[in-house]
């Protein structure tokens, strides 16, 4: 593949599809630079005094890892001065983060999970940064949480950086999904995948099977059929993978197909699932749909959900279209 830089891609995309105005291009390039900094920090591991837990909890009541906080700070500091944002929101922060008065306000709003899968940090398993970009409502003077509560269909861009053996940025601005690998010697992002497509069928599923006794009937039925393999109603064998790092699981699915599931279960009937809608499920759902896959909460398209809370959770079934449609059908039966 001809080596195209992220900047060249963004400029050519703007020329071809007029889909990346200058401020959005600036936002994406600032995000990419911040992910490079996070990758460097993550890569140090124990040498960087960055492993282990901080002495604090996040809004989810989860013990924060030092790298969670470091990554959150990197993203805030990288994005607040550019004049492209009106406000930011993060899994690691209870309330929204308006742009400080000393900086000009822009027309975009950025949401992120600065370091998803952080339980894997200390054991050197791939982790990642997930981001979602919305437009600020027309005429918005002072950003509030309500301004962020837009359905996933309103996202103008979404993506993630996965910090694994390679550091890869996967991005969509509404015209397909493209992958950029970090060239560490040059410090630049180079396009390595154009128009990623998820196979519509798969023989690989991802779910935390230790929760199986708590699952509701549609999920139990679907997984039991997969486990029955050739001898069961599906008449083929399936493989299972669960990295317990959403970015790593979704990256695998974008590259070779599969279905990722984090269902609601009977442990907490009023909790719709573990993953967060605004900065985990929505950006991943946009990427998956742009790559020809599907993403539902078991009942409806994730991108159609009208949010009511910034940190609300949602059940997630995403990946190869035919499998997501099947398990969603089981919920309707
Ligand atoms: P479990 C990581 O903490 C995360 O939010 C996602 O990245 C991942 O898919 C999920 O939780 C793993 O959850 O219950 O298997 O540890």
mmCIF file of C-alpha atoms and ligand atoms in Angstrom:
data_model
loop_
_atom_site.group_PDB
_atom_site.id
_atom_site.type_symbol
_atom_site.label_atom_id
_atom_site.label_comp_id
_atom_site.label_asym_id
_atom_site.label_seq_id
_atom_site.Cartn_x
_atom_site.Cartn_y
_atom_site.Cartn_z
ATOM 1 C CA UNK A 1 0.000 0.000 0.000
ATOM 2 C CA UNK A 2 1.318 3.511 -0.846
ATOM 3 C CA UNK A 3 2.416 5.044 2.472
ATOM 4 C CA UNK A 4 -0.195 7.734 3.212
ATOM 5 C CA UNK A 5 0.146 9.749 6.418
ATOM 6 C CA UNK A 6 -2.847 10.510 8.634
ATOM 7 C CA UNK A 7 -2.586 14.191 7.681
ATOM 8 C CA UNK A 8 -2.550 13.396 3.958
ATOM 9 C CA UNK A 9 -5.581 11.108 4.402
ATOM 10 C CA UNK A 10 -7.513 13.800 6.270
ATOM 11 C CA UNK A 11 -6.716 16.487 3.691
ATOM 12 C CA UNK A 12 -7.571 14.191 0.746
ATOM 13 C CA UNK A 13 -10.803 13.124 2.497
ATOM 14 C CA UNK A 14 -11.772 16.783 2.923
ATOM 15 C CA UNK A 15 -11.036 17.432 -0.768
ATOM 16 C CA UNK A 16 -12.982 14.362 -1.935
ATOM 17 C CA UNK A 17 -15.951 14.266 0.444
ATOM 18 C CA UNK A 18 -15.922 17.627 2.148
ATOM 19 C CA UNK A 19 -16.462 15.649 5.366
ATOM 20 C CA UNK A 20 -13.566 16.908 7.465
ATOM 21 C CA UNK A 21 -13.689 20.656 8.043
ATOM 22 C CA UNK A 22 -10.436 22.227 9.226
ATOM 23 C CA UNK A 23 -11.484 22.251 12.895
ATOM 24 C CA UNK A 24 -12.382 18.554 12.789
ATOM 25 C CA UNK A 25 -9.073 17.798 11.089
ATOM 26 C CA UNK A 26 -7.283 19.712 13.837
ATOM 27 C CA UNK A 27 -9.222 17.757 16.482
ATOM 28 C CA UNK A 28 -8.301 14.407 14.927
ATOM 29 C CA UNK A 29 -4.632 15.350 14.573
ATOM 30 C CA UNK A 30 -4.500 16.580 18.193
ATOM 31 C CA UNK A 31 -6.172 13.335 19.325
ATOM 32 C CA UNK A 32 -3.694 11.267 17.297
ATOM 33 C CA UNK A 33 -0.782 13.140 18.877
ATOM 34 C CA UNK A 34 -2.255 12.588 22.355
ATOM 35 C CA UNK A 35 -2.636 8.852 21.646
ATOM 36 C CA UNK A 36 1.026 8.779 20.617
ATOM 37 C CA UNK A 37 1.920 10.280 24.016
ATOM 38 C CA UNK A 38 -0.309 7.761 25.823
ATOM 39 C CA UNK A 39 1.277 4.915 23.842
ATOM 40 C CA UNK A 40 4.714 6.098 24.934
ATOM 41 C CA UNK A 41 3.623 6.287 28.569
ATOM 42 C CA UNK A 42 1.869 2.880 28.495
ATOM 43 C CA UNK A 43 4.903 1.351 26.809
ATOM 44 C CA UNK A 44 7.192 2.264 29.688
ATOM 45 C CA UNK A 45 5.352 -0.118 32.041
ATOM 46 C CA UNK A 46 7.101 -0.561 35.347
ATOM 47 C CA UNK A 47 10.041 1.533 34.133
ATOM 48 C CA UNK A 48 7.844 4.595 34.093
ATOM 49 C CA UNK A 49 6.461 4.445 37.639
ATOM 50 C CA UNK A 50 3.049 4.384 35.938
ATOM 51 C CA UNK A 51 1.716 0.975 36.926
ATOM 52 C CA UNK A 52 -0.475 0.144 39.861
ATOM 53 C CA UNK A 53 -3.455 1.851 41.400
ATOM 54 C CA UNK A 54 -3.842 5.499 42.208
ATOM 55 C CA UNK A 55 -5.385 6.314 45.583
ATOM 56 C CA UNK A 56 -8.650 7.343 43.934
ATOM 57 C CA UNK A 57 -11.915 6.011 42.495
ATOM 58 C CA UNK A 58 -13.646 7.163 39.312
ATOM 59 C CA UNK A 59 -17.302 7.959 38.807
ATOM 60 C CA UNK A 60 -17.918 4.282 38.162
ATOM 61 C CA UNK A 61 -16.607 3.471 41.623
ATOM 62 C CA UNK A 62 -13.663 1.692 40.002
ATOM 63 C CA UNK A 63 -10.199 2.067 41.507
ATOM 64 C CA UNK A 64 -8.312 4.225 39.069
ATOM 65 C CA UNK A 65 -4.985 3.069 37.742
ATOM 66 C CA UNK A 66 -2.247 5.660 37.554
ATOM 67 C CA UNK A 67 -2.253 5.296 33.771
ATOM 68 C CA UNK A 68 -6.029 5.991 33.675
ATOM 69 C CA UNK A 69 -5.386 9.362 35.263
ATOM 70 C CA UNK A 70 -2.245 10.087 33.251
ATOM 71 C CA UNK A 71 -4.077 9.283 29.997
ATOM 72 C CA UNK A 72 -7.036 11.442 30.994
ATOM 73 C CA UNK A 73 -4.718 14.368 31.752
ATOM 74 C CA UNK A 74 -2.890 13.933 28.448
ATOM 75 C CA UNK A 75 -6.168 14.154 26.528
ATOM 76 C CA UNK A 76 -7.433 17.170 28.486
ATOM 77 C CA UNK A 77 -4.206 19.131 28.112
ATOM 78 C CA UNK A 78 -3.791 18.259 24.431
ATOM 79 C CA UNK A 79 -7.316 19.362 23.519
ATOM 80 C CA UNK A 80 -8.201 22.385 25.623
ATOM 81 C CA UNK A 81 -6.166 25.159 23.915
ATOM 82 C CA UNK A 82 -6.795 24.436 20.212
ATOM 83 C CA UNK A 83 -10.087 26.316 19.856
ATOM 84 C CA UNK A 84 -11.758 23.305 18.210
ATOM 85 C CA UNK A 85 -13.754 22.104 21.236
ATOM 86 C CA UNK A 86 -16.577 23.454 23.366
ATOM 87 C CA UNK A 87 -16.256 20.781 26.056
ATOM 88 C CA UNK A 88 -15.008 17.287 26.849
ATOM 89 C CA UNK A 89 -16.397 14.337 28.812
ATOM 90 C CA UNK A 90 -14.529 11.325 30.108
ATOM 91 C CA UNK A 91 -15.193 8.004 31.820
ATOM 92 C CA UNK A 92 -12.718 9.228 34.451
ATOM 93 C CA UNK A 93 -14.580 12.439 35.273
ATOM 94 C CA UNK A 94 -17.961 12.789 37.019
ATOM 95 C CA UNK A 95 -18.942 15.988 35.223
ATOM 96 C CA UNK A 96 -18.206 17.501 31.832
ATOM 97 C CA UNK A 97 -15.032 19.537 31.310
ATOM 98 C CA UNK A 98 -15.842 22.872 29.632
ATOM 99 C CA UNK A 99 -13.002 24.569 27.767
ATOM 100 C CA UNK A 100 -11.337 27.057 30.189
ATOM 101 C CA UNK A 101 -12.344 30.691 29.579
ATOM 102 C CA UNK A 102 -8.766 31.617 28.629
ATOM 103 C CA UNK A 103 -9.159 29.584 25.429
ATOM 104 C CA UNK A 104 -11.564 30.091 22.478
ATOM 105 C CA UNK A 105 -14.501 27.703 22.281
ATOM 106 C CA UNK A 106 -14.986 25.530 19.178
ATOM 107 C CA UNK A 107 -17.961 23.714 17.676
ATOM 108 C CA UNK A 108 -17.101 20.120 18.624
ATOM 109 C CA UNK A 109 -17.538 18.087 21.792
ATOM 110 C CA UNK A 110 -15.160 15.230 22.572
ATOM 111 C CA UNK A 111 -15.954 12.202 24.710
ATOM 112 C CA UNK A 112 -13.437 9.527 25.611
ATOM 113 C CA UNK A 113 -12.527 6.544 27.681
ATOM 114 C CA UNK A 114 -8.864 7.505 28.073
ATOM 115 C CA UNK A 115 -7.601 4.024 28.815
ATOM 116 C CA UNK A 116 -10.122 1.239 28.415
ATOM 117 C CA UNK A 117 -9.345 -2.213 29.725
ATOM 118 C CA UNK A 118 -7.211 -0.741 32.475
ATOM 119 C CA UNK A 119 -7.466 -3.968 34.531
ATOM 120 C CA UNK A 120 -5.077 -5.323 31.875
ATOM 121 C CA UNK A 121 -2.466 -2.563 32.239
ATOM 122 C CA UNK A 122 -0.428 -4.215 34.979
ATOM 123 C CA UNK A 123 -0.343 -7.564 33.162
ATOM 124 C CA UNK A 124 0.820 -6.208 29.788
ATOM 125 C CA UNK A 125 -2.339 -7.046 27.818
ATOM 126 C CA UNK A 126 -3.444 -4.700 24.982
ATOM 127 C CA UNK A 127 -5.481 -1.684 26.115
ATOM 128 C CA UNK A 128 -6.774 1.371 24.313
ATOM 129 C CA UNK A 129 -8.218 4.856 24.085
ATOM 130 C CA UNK A 130 -11.769 5.195 22.727
ATOM 131 C CA UNK A 131 -13.114 8.537 21.451
ATOM 132 C CA UNK A 132 -16.350 9.968 20.080
ATOM 133 C CA UNK A 133 -16.937 13.396 18.486
ATOM 134 C CA UNK A 134 -20.246 15.259 18.523
ATOM 135 C CA UNK A 135 -21.148 18.734 17.281
ATOM 136 C CA UNK A 136 -22.114 21.294 19.870
ATOM 137 C CA UNK A 137 -25.805 22.257 19.565
ATOM 138 C CA UNK A 138 -26.407 25.436 17.504
ATOM 139 C CA UNK A 139 -26.158 28.576 19.604
ATOM 140 C CA UNK A 140 -24.888 26.758 22.677
ATOM 141 C CA UNK A 141 -23.335 29.372 24.973
ATOM 142 C CA UNK A 142 -22.321 27.390 28.048
ATOM 143 C CA UNK A 143 -21.980 23.600 27.569
ATOM 144 C CA UNK A 144 -23.995 21.404 29.925
ATOM 145 C CA UNK A 145 -24.253 17.622 30.301
ATOM 146 C CA UNK A 146 -27.536 17.726 28.344
ATOM 147 C CA UNK A 147 -25.684 19.047 25.259
ATOM 148 C CA UNK A 148 -23.778 15.746 25.173
ATOM 149 C CA UNK A 149 -26.923 13.585 25.311
ATOM 150 C CA UNK A 150 -27.177 13.013 21.553
ATOM 151 C CA UNK A 151 -27.811 9.598 19.931
ATOM 152 C CA UNK A 152 -24.830 7.832 18.379
ATOM 153 C CA UNK A 153 -26.092 8.629 14.882
ATOM 154 C CA UNK A 154 -25.034 12.230 15.564
ATOM 155 C CA UNK A 155 -21.339 11.341 15.897
ATOM 156 C CA UNK A 156 -19.216 13.130 13.266
ATOM 157 C CA UNK A 157 -16.168 10.976 14.041
ATOM 158 C CA UNK A 158 -15.243 8.033 16.257
ATOM 159 C CA UNK A 159 -12.299 5.764 16.783
ATOM 160 C CA UNK A 160 -9.796 4.155 19.073
ATOM 161 C CA UNK A 161 -6.080 3.664 19.523
ATOM 162 C CA UNK A 162 -5.053 0.149 20.530
ATOM 163 C CA UNK A 163 -1.760 -0.120 22.457
ATOM 164 C CA UNK A 164 -0.602 -3.640 21.660
ATOM 165 C CA UNK A 165 2.373 -5.155 19.842
ATOM 166 C CA UNK A 166 1.683 -2.357 17.375
ATOM 167 C CA UNK A 167 0.021 0.926 18.220
ATOM 168 C CA UNK A 168 -2.846 1.332 15.729
ATOM 169 C CA UNK A 169 -5.336 4.187 15.345
ATOM 170 C CA UNK A 170 -8.676 3.126 13.834
ATOM 171 C CA UNK A 171 -10.896 5.984 12.693
ATOM 172 C CA UNK A 172 -14.114 6.815 10.889
ATOM 173 C CA UNK A 173 -15.483 10.217 9.904
ATOM 174 C CA UNK A 174 -18.478 8.627 8.206
ATOM 175 C CA UNK A 175 -16.742 7.439 5.025
ATOM 176 C CA UNK A 176 -15.530 3.987 5.974
ATOM 177 C CA UNK A 177 -13.113 2.762 8.635
ATOM 178 C CA UNK A 178 -9.364 3.152 8.190
ATOM 179 C CA UNK A 179 -6.349 1.992 10.225
ATOM 180 C CA UNK A 180 -3.101 3.864 10.837
ATOM 181 C CA UNK A 181 -0.042 2.232 12.402
ATOM 182 C CA UNK A 182 2.342 4.329 14.517
ATOM 183 C CA UNK A 183 5.787 4.465 12.925
ATOM 184 C CA UNK A 184 7.731 4.852 16.168
ATOM 185 C CA UNK A 185 11.003 5.827 14.458
ATOM 186 C CA UNK A 186 9.344 8.709 12.581
ATOM 187 C CA UNK A 187 6.688 9.376 15.239
ATOM 188 C CA UNK A 188 4.038 9.450 12.490
ATOM 189 C CA UNK A 189 0.760 7.624 11.836
ATOM 190 C CA UNK A 190 0.851 5.747 8.506
ATOM 191 C CA UNK A 191 -2.270 4.339 6.806
ATOM 192 C CA UNK A 192 -2.045 0.544 6.858
ATOM 193 C CA UNK A 193 -5.718 -0.367 6.267
ATOM 194 C CA UNK A 194 -8.247 1.358 4.017
ATOM 195 C CA UNK A 195 -11.979 0.592 4.212
ATOM 196 C CA UNK A 196 -11.938 -2.182 6.778
ATOM 197 C CA UNK A 197 -14.856 -4.605 6.222
ATOM 198 C CA UNK A 198 -16.144 -7.061 8.849
ATOM 199 C CA UNK A 199 -17.118 -10.487 7.387
ATOM 200 C CA UNK A 200 -20.908 -10.836 7.713
ATOM 201 C CA UNK A 201 -20.518 -14.391 9.062
ATOM 202 C CA UNK A 202 -18.116 -15.665 11.697
ATOM 203 C CA UNK A 203 -17.123 -18.704 13.724
ATOM 204 C CA UNK A 204 -15.733 -16.717 16.655
ATOM 205 C CA UNK A 205 -17.544 -15.150 19.593
ATOM 206 C CA UNK A 206 -16.458 -13.032 22.563
ATOM 207 C CA UNK A 207 -18.266 -13.028 25.914
ATOM 208 C CA UNK A 208 -17.277 -13.380 29.578
ATOM 209 C CA UNK A 209 -18.588 -16.943 29.994
ATOM 210 C CA UNK A 210 -18.099 -16.856 33.787
ATOM 211 C CA UNK A 211 -21.379 -14.899 33.948
ATOM 212 C CA UNK A 212 -23.384 -17.595 32.103
ATOM 213 C CA UNK A 213 -25.536 -18.636 35.087
ATOM 214 C CA UNK A 214 -26.797 -15.016 35.260
ATOM 215 C CA UNK A 215 -27.678 -14.563 31.590
ATOM 216 C CA UNK A 216 -31.249 -14.086 30.380
ATOM 217 C CA UNK A 217 -32.804 -16.779 28.149
ATOM 218 C CA UNK A 218 -32.038 -15.271 24.683
ATOM 219 C CA UNK A 219 -28.305 -15.087 25.440
ATOM 220 C CA UNK A 220 -28.290 -18.526 27.073
ATOM 221 C CA UNK A 221 -29.993 -19.978 23.966
ATOM 222 C CA UNK A 222 -27.604 -18.243 21.570
ATOM 223 C CA UNK A 223 -24.427 -19.286 23.407
ATOM 224 C CA UNK A 224 -25.644 -22.854 24.015
ATOM 225 C CA UNK A 225 -26.162 -23.226 20.256
ATOM 226 C CA UNK A 226 -22.638 -21.944 19.551
ATOM 227 C CA UNK A 227 -21.171 -24.365 22.101
ATOM 228 C CA UNK A 228 -23.105 -27.276 20.513
ATOM 229 C CA UNK A 229 -21.065 -26.696 17.355
ATOM 230 C CA UNK A 230 -21.382 -29.142 14.464
ATOM 231 C CA UNK A 231 -23.720 -31.427 16.459
ATOM 232 C CA UNK A 232 -26.124 -28.579 17.259
ATOM 233 C CA UNK A 233 -28.580 -26.371 15.324
ATOM 234 C CA UNK A 234 -25.792 -24.170 13.939
ATOM 235 C CA UNK A 235 -24.102 -27.208 12.333
ATOM 236 C CA UNK A 236 -20.639 -25.651 12.609
ATOM 237 C CA UNK A 237 -17.981 -25.304 15.293
ATOM 238 C CA UNK A 238 -17.252 -21.953 16.948
ATOM 239 C CA UNK A 239 -14.169 -20.569 18.699
ATOM 240 C CA UNK A 240 -14.181 -18.202 21.705
ATOM 241 C CA UNK A 241 -11.921 -15.261 22.560
ATOM 242 C CA UNK A 242 -12.303 -12.860 25.526
ATOM 243 C CA UNK A 243 -9.461 -10.395 26.083
ATOM 244 C CA UNK A 244 -11.542 -8.381 28.582
ATOM 245 C CA UNK A 245 -10.282 -5.256 26.852
ATOM 246 C CA UNK A 246 -13.012 -3.960 24.572
ATOM 247 C CA UNK A 247 -10.581 -2.196 22.229
ATOM 248 C CA UNK A 248 -8.567 -5.411 21.743
ATOM 249 C CA UNK A 249 -11.710 -7.524 21.191
ATOM 250 C CA UNK A 250 -13.249 -5.014 18.763
ATOM 251 C CA UNK A 251 -9.946 -4.612 16.881
ATOM 252 C CA UNK A 252 -9.827 -8.390 16.350
ATOM 253 C CA UNK A 253 -13.441 -8.394 15.140
ATOM 254 C CA UNK A 254 -12.861 -5.510 12.706
ATOM 255 C CA UNK A 255 -9.929 -7.457 11.289
ATOM 256 C CA UNK A 256 -11.253 -11.031 11.113
ATOM 257 C CA UNK A 257 -14.936 -10.970 12.075
ATOM 258 C CA UNK A 258 -16.641 -12.158 15.240
ATOM 259 C CA UNK A 259 -19.363 -11.125 17.664
ATOM 260 C CA UNK A 260 -18.660 -9.240 20.913
ATOM 261 C CA UNK A 261 -21.271 -9.446 23.665
ATOM 262 C CA UNK A 262 -21.616 -7.778 27.053
ATOM 263 C CA UNK A 263 -25.280 -8.494 27.904
ATOM 264 C CA UNK A 264 -27.348 -7.329 30.834
ATOM 265 C CA UNK A 265 -27.740 -10.149 33.333
ATOM 266 C CA UNK A 266 -29.894 -11.111 36.329
ATOM 267 C CA UNK A 267 -27.379 -9.984 38.970
ATOM 268 C CA UNK A 268 -28.608 -6.393 38.746
ATOM 269 C CA UNK A 269 -31.894 -6.302 36.764
ATOM 270 C CA UNK A 270 -31.932 -2.486 36.656
ATOM 271 C CA UNK A 271 -28.389 -2.309 35.257
ATOM 272 C CA UNK A 272 -28.614 -2.625 31.440
ATOM 273 C CA UNK A 273 -25.042 -3.937 31.100
ATOM 274 C CA UNK A 274 -21.482 -2.999 32.069
ATOM 275 C CA UNK A 275 -20.289 -0.905 29.143
ATOM 276 C CA UNK A 276 -20.940 2.810 28.847
ATOM 277 C CA UNK A 277 -23.062 4.134 25.974
ATOM 278 C CA UNK A 278 -21.530 7.532 25.249
ATOM 279 C CA UNK A 279 -17.813 6.772 25.058
ATOM 280 C CA UNK A 280 -17.581 2.987 24.593
ATOM 281 C CA UNK A 281 -20.670 1.520 22.866
ATOM 282 C CA UNK A 282 -21.508 4.478 20.586
ATOM 283 C CA UNK A 283 -18.041 4.995 19.049
ATOM 284 C CA UNK A 284 -17.533 1.240 18.633
ATOM 285 C CA UNK A 285 -21.034 0.879 17.128
ATOM 286 C CA UNK A 286 -20.310 3.590 14.547
ATOM 287 C CA UNK A 287 -17.016 1.938 13.578
ATOM 288 C CA UNK A 288 -18.654 -1.490 13.321
ATOM 289 C CA UNK A 289 -21.562 -0.246 11.189
ATOM 290 C CA UNK A 290 -19.197 1.748 8.956
ATOM 291 C CA UNK A 291 -17.282 -1.525 8.468
ATOM 292 C CA UNK A 292 -20.434 -3.398 7.389
ATOM 293 C CA UNK A 293 -21.249 -4.920 10.765
ATOM 294 C CA UNK A 294 -24.132 -4.400 13.220
ATOM 295 C CA UNK A 295 -24.447 -3.206 16.815
ATOM 296 C CA UNK A 296 -27.521 -3.541 19.053
ATOM 297 C CA UNK A 297 -28.360 -3.615 22.752
ATOM 298 C CA UNK A 298 -30.297 -6.823 22.125
ATOM 299 C CA UNK A 299 -33.432 -4.909 21.221
ATOM 300 C CA UNK A 300 -32.484 -1.843 19.140
ATOM 301 C CA UNK A 301 -29.608 -0.330 17.168
ATOM 302 C CA UNK A 302 -27.160 1.167 19.659
ATOM 303 C CA UNK A 303 -26.728 4.302 17.548
ATOM 304 C CA UNK A 304 -30.478 5.043 17.795
ATOM 305 C CA UNK A 305 -30.558 5.089 21.611
ATOM 306 C CA UNK A 306 -31.489 8.513 23.018
ATOM 307 C CA UNK A 307 -29.132 8.980 26.007
ATOM 308 C CA UNK A 308 -30.506 10.228 29.324
ATOM 309 C CA UNK A 309 -27.297 10.203 31.409
ATOM 310 C CA UNK A 310 -23.676 10.914 30.500
ATOM 311 C CA UNK A 311 -22.354 7.735 32.146
ATOM 312 C CA UNK A 312 -25.285 5.450 31.411
ATOM 313 C CA UNK A 313 -24.555 1.812 30.684
ATOM 314 C CA UNK A 314 -25.907 -0.327 27.852
ATOM 315 C CA UNK A 315 -25.915 -3.970 26.795
ATOM 316 C CA UNK A 316 -23.720 -4.531 23.731
ATOM 317 C CA UNK A 317 -23.930 -7.068 20.875
ATOM 318 C CA UNK A 318 -21.680 -6.006 17.983
ATOM 319 C CA UNK A 319 -19.706 -7.431 15.069
ATOM 320 C CA UNK A 320 -20.506 -9.740 12.149
ATOM 321 C CA UNK A 321 -23.925 -8.680 10.895
ATOM 322 C CA UNK A 322 -25.582 -12.082 10.560
ATOM 323 C CA UNK A 323 -24.680 -13.130 14.116
ATOM 324 C CA UNK A 324 -25.762 -9.833 15.689
ATOM 325 C CA UNK A 325 -29.067 -10.053 13.811
ATOM 326 C CA UNK A 326 -29.561 -13.640 15.009
ATOM 327 C CA UNK A 327 -28.980 -12.931 18.730
ATOM 328 C CA UNK A 328 -31.123 -9.777 18.452
ATOM 329 C CA UNK A 329 -33.898 -11.868 16.853
ATOM 330 C CA UNK A 330 -33.699 -14.279 19.788
ATOM 331 C CA UNK A 331 -34.407 -11.345 22.123
ATOM 332 C CA UNK A 332 -37.543 -10.523 20.092
ATOM 333 C CA UNK A 333 -38.869 -14.111 20.086
HETATM 334 P P1 LIG B 1 -15.159 -8.224 32.518
HETATM 335 C C1 LIG B 1 -12.694 -3.206 30.728
HETATM 336 O O1 LIG B 1 -12.771 -2.990 32.114
HETATM 337 C C2 LIG B 1 -14.104 -3.205 30.174
HETATM 338 O O2 LIG B 1 -14.726 -1.990 30.433
HETATM 339 C C3 LIG B 1 -14.064 -3.493 28.676
HETATM 340 O O3 LIG B 1 -12.929 -3.013 28.064
HETATM 341 C C4 LIG B 1 -14.131 -5.022 28.633
HETATM 342 O O4 LIG B 1 -14.742 -5.503 27.457
HETATM 343 C C5 LIG B 1 -14.971 -5.364 29.851
HETATM 344 O O5 LIG B 1 -14.858 -4.260 30.766
HETATM 345 C C6 LIG B 1 -14.464 -6.613 30.539
HETATM 346 O O6 LIG B 1 -15.388 -6.916 31.589
HETATM 347 O O7 LIG B 1 -16.430 -8.294 33.337
HETATM 348 O O8 LIG B 1 -14.992 -9.406 31.602
HETATM 349 O O9 LIG B 1 -13.911 -7.921 33.315
#
